[in-house]
Amino acid sequence: MWLKPEEVLLKNALKLWVTEKSNDYFVLQRRRGYGEDSGGLTGLLVGTLDTVLDSTAKVAPFRIIHQTPDSQVYWNIACGASLEEISQHWDWLQQNITRTLSVFDSGEDITSFVQGKIRGLIAEEGTSASDEEDPERFREAVLRFERLFGLPQREKLVTYFSCSYWRGRVPNQGWIYLSTNFLCFYSYMLGNEVKLVYPWDEVSRLERTSSVLLAESIRVCVRGEDHFFSMLLRLQQTYVIMQQLADYAIVRFFDKETFNAEHPLANPLHITQRALEIHARNQSFRAFFRLPQEENLCEVYESFLWVPFCHVNTLGKICVSENYLCFASQDGSQCHLIIPLWEVFSVELPDHNSRALTVCLRGKRALRFSEVRDFERLASTIRRKCGTAGSPQHFISNPDEEGVMVGQSQAVSTEALMNVFHPHDAENLDPKMLKERMKEQSWQIHFAEYGRGTGMFCTKKTRDLIVRGVPETLRGELWMLFSGAVHDMASHPGYYGRLLEECMGSSSLACDEIERDLHRSLPEHPAFQSDTGISALRRVLTAYAHRNPKIGYCQAMNILTSVLLLYAKEEEAFWLLVAVCERMLPDYFNRRIIGALVDQAVFEELIREHLTQLTEHMTDLSFFSSVSLSWFLTLFISVLPIESAVNVVDCFFYDGIKAILQLGLAVLDYNMDNLLCCHDDAEAVTVLNRFFDSVTNKDSPLPVTVQHASATANDKSIQKVDISNLIKEAYEKYGDIRTEEVEKMRKRNKLYVIQTLEDTTKQNVLRVVAQDVKFSAAQLDELYMLFKRQHFVSCYWSVCSPALQNHDPSLPYLDQYQLDQSQFSSLFNLLQPWTTHTHARSLARSAFRLLDKNGDGLVNFKEFICGLDILNNRSFTEKLKFLFKLHLQPDSAEDGVIRKCPERGHAKVDLQEYLKQWQEDLQRREENIKDLPRINQVQFIGLTKTLYGVFHGDEEEESLYRAVARVTSLLLRMEEVGRKLQESSPQKMPQNTPTSTAQPETSPTLPTSPETETLTEGEGNQPDSPVSQQETAPSHSDITPTSTSRPSTPTSSPTGTSSPVLDTPTDTPSSPSTLRDGDWSFSFEQILASLLNEPSVVRFFERAIDTDSLIAHARKNQLKDAH
C-alpha cells in the first residue's frame, strides 16, 4: 500500500533492510528475517525485535523508499506484505514516474513532486467511485470544487482523481474534477498555481496516448490546444467517464435529433458516475442484441449453456432485461441467442449440485444453463418476468393472408413487392433457380439445427451462410430477425396503422420532399413504376416522418426504403427503417448527416491502418470520405446493381456498420494498383465507377428486366467481379475488425466531427460579419465563442431550456445561435465599455430592443456584434446616435418574449422573402442623422440619466457631469426661446411636427447628478458663478414635475440634498400621440451640436477602448454571472 511520505534518515539502520531493486530515485527493500535469509541469526533477531517492540502493528516485510542522487535523506513511500504486492507498486513507479523525474532540475523539485503524487494516490485509493459509498469524503471534494472554480452551485461534480497536468515538459501534480458540464484541474506547488476550466461542449479530441516521456496519458484538445493528463491510478476509468461526459454534452447541445425529454440523462442536475455507467451499459446491451430502446439490462449471470448442435457447454453470460433473456458466449464461439420472456412457460431446477436450471420454451424447446452462481435467484427472476412480459399480438404474419390489409382509412400492403411483381416459380429449372433452392435448403438445415425465429442460435455458421447470400424468399424474415426489427414490431402491435391514421392528409415540408423523391426511388424496377409500390413507399416514409419529426425525411431514405419494400411487407419495412435510422445508423439521417461523417472519419482511420500503400500515395484521405459518403448513406445501393446491393444489405443487417467498412476497404484494396496510378481525384472517381459497373451477381434469380444494366455490360475487356466473392474477400481480409473497436472509434471521432461542423459555422459567420465591424479577427473569434457560450450557459443546468429550442442547425449560419433578452443582457453588461452599475439593466434592455431588428425576441451574432462595435470602435457621433436611438424605443408588455415559431426550421423557406431581404441589405444606405425623429421630454430625461450613468466612476466624472448640466440648460433655454417666438407668431406653423408623446403643458424636472447638486450647494455664496447659474436653470417654473411623468426616486447626496437615482429606466414609456403646445422636444442635431462644444464629453467618447481587456474580463466572469 502507498504510505504518507515519512523521512528515513538512515537507509540501512541497524542493517535491518536488504536492497532488492534500486534506481536513481527509488529503492525496493526487504526486511531481514523474511525470504531467503529468514532462518539465519540476523533474521531471528529482527523477527524478535518486530514482535517485542511493536506487538500491535507488525512491520511490513517490504518497502519502497524514495531518494535523490544529491541527498542523504530518504522517504518511505510504500510497503507491502508480499513481494508480489510491492512489485506492483514498483512497476507502476517505473512506468509512470521514473522517466518523468529526469525533466526536473533539482532534487528538491523531484522530492516535492514525488511526495505530492504519492499523497494524491493515497487520497484516491480512499476515494470511492461514487458519493453514495463515501459521502463525507465526496462532500469535502464538492466544497473544494465550488471554492476553487467559482462555478454555480447547480453544477454537479461527478467524480475527481489525482493526476498530473503537463505544461510543456514539466508536470503539475494536482486533481482533476469532472463535472456535468466542465473539465476542471487545479494544482498548487511551490507557489505555482494552475487552474483550468473547460466546458465539455468545446472539447474536439479526447483519446489515450503514450510517448517516450509519458508512459500513458489522456489527451484533451480544446479549441485547437492540447492538454495532457497522466499518472492516473485509474486511467481507463477516468478516460471512460470523460468520454461519457463529453458525449453527453455533444448529444444534448448539438445532436438534438437523438436527445429528448425522455432521455435517461435528461436532467443535468441528476448526473452521477453510477448513472453514466448504467446508461453506457444499457446502450451496449441494446446495441449488441439489437433490442428496442425501452429495454434495460437488469441482471447479469455467468454460466455455461448446453449447445445441442455441437454437444458442448459454452461459457458466456446471461443478460436479463424487462422482456428478454439473452445469452452471449465468451469462449470465441461467437454464439448468441435472444429469448423473449413471453416465449417461456416454465423454469425448472433439475440439479442443485451443478447449479443448473432449465428454461422451457413454447414449441417443445428447452435451454439448459449450468454453473450459475445464483441460479435460484435467476429462476425466480425469470418466473416473475414471464408473468409480466407482454405477449405480442403478432410476430410473423401468416404468409397465406391477403395481399392488402384494409384498415379504417388506409390500405396497407401485407405482401413484399418482390412476391407481387416476381412471384416464386417452383417449377422453374433454370440453373440460377436451382442454386437458389440449394441456398434455401442450406438455411432449412440451419433452422432445423439452430432453431428459427427469435430463439435461433446465431453462430459462425450463420455468418457463413449470410456471406454466401440469403435466398430471395427468406430475405425479409432474416432482415427482420438480425436487425432486431422483429422485436420492435412485436412490442408495438397496431402502431403502424395508428400512425397512418394520424398522418393521413397532413401537410409538411417532409411530405413535400417525399412526394418529390418518390419517382426517383429505383425507377428501373417495375414495382416502382406502378401505383402499388409508389403508394407503399409514400405511406412508409410519411409514417416515419410523423413518428420522428426531428429527423422527418432525408434524402437516401427513399432508396433504402424501396429496397426494404421489395423483400419485406409494408409494416415490416417500416420497422426495418426504424431499426436502421434510430439504432444501426444513428445520426445518419439528419440535417447534418453527423453519423455518416463520423463513419467517414472511422473509415479514414481504417485506411491508414490497413492500406498503408494508399495512405503513402495520397496524403489527403478526405477524397475517400467524399466519394464513399453515398456508400454509407445508401449501403452501396446507389452504386451497385440492385441484385448485388441486396447481398451487401444482408451482411449489414447481421454485422452492422462493420460490414460496410469491411466492404469499403475491400473495394479500395481490389483497385489498389489503379488508384496508385491516378494523378488526380477525377481519375480515381472514374476507376471506382468502372469497378462498380463491373460488379455482378451471377447467382441472382431475378429476371433480366429487373436487373440493373450497367454501362459496361457488353464490354468483354472489363473483368467482371462477383459480389459474393467480393464480400467473401472482405470478410477474409478485414473480418478481424471488431465491432467494439469500431464503436470506440465512432465515439472518439464524433467529438472531432461535431467541432469541425461548429468551426465551419463560426468561419462562415465571421466572414459575413468581419466586413461590417472594426474588431480584429482574433477579437471576433473570442467574441463569437463568448456569444456561443452565453447561448449554452442557460442550458447547462436546465432540463428544457428555451435556448436549446432556439438552436437549429438547419437555419442559416447567422441564426443558428441566438440570445434572448436575459442572455443578451448578461453578456452585453460584461462587454460594454462603460460602468453604468445599477443603470446597466435598463440600458441592456433598450439595446436588445434596438438590435432586435426583426422583432422576434432573439438577437443573432451579427446584430449583437454590430451594436458592440459602435460602442467600442466608432466615432463620438455614432456612439451618441446609438444612445439617442436607445431612448426612442417604446416599452412593450411583450419585452423578451420569443415570437418565433418553434418549428421555424421545419417550415417552408420563402426564397422570395430571402432575396428581397438580401436586396434591401445591399441597397441600404448610411442612416442620415436628419432622418432620426425628435426626442420628447421624457425620453430626453432618460438620455441624460443614461449619460450620468455612463460617466459614473470615470476619472473626469465631475467635469462630465458639469458638461451635461450645461448642455441640458442650454437646450432648455433654446427651446424656451423657440416657444416664445412661436407664441408671438401663432399664425405661423412650426416646421417640424414632433412625433413624441403628449403631455400636460408643464414639463418634468431634468435630472441632476449628486455631484452637480453638491457643487451647486457648495457655491451658494457665489451667485455670479456661471456654473451655478447654469445648473440652477433646470429649476425654472416652466419645467416642474407633472403628474404623468415617472418621478425620480430621491436619494441622499454627499451634502444631504436629494438627487435622482441612476437606475430609473431609460426607456420611459410614451403615448402614441403628438406634443401639445406646452411640451418640448429636441432633434439629434441639436443635442450633437451642444455636446460637441464640451471637450470632456467628446474626449470621453473618443477615448480608445481596450477591447482585449473587456474580452478577458468577460471570459473570466461569464460563468460567475450565471449564479
PDB file of C-alpha atoms in Angstrom, residues 611 737 924:
ATOM      1  CA  LEU A 611      -3.984   0.181 -46.649  1.00  0.00           C
ATOM      2  CA  ILE A 737     -12.085  -5.683 -37.243  1.00  0.00           C
ATOM      3  CA  ARG A 924     -29.300  50.038 -47.539  1.00  0.00           C
TER       4      ARG A 924
END
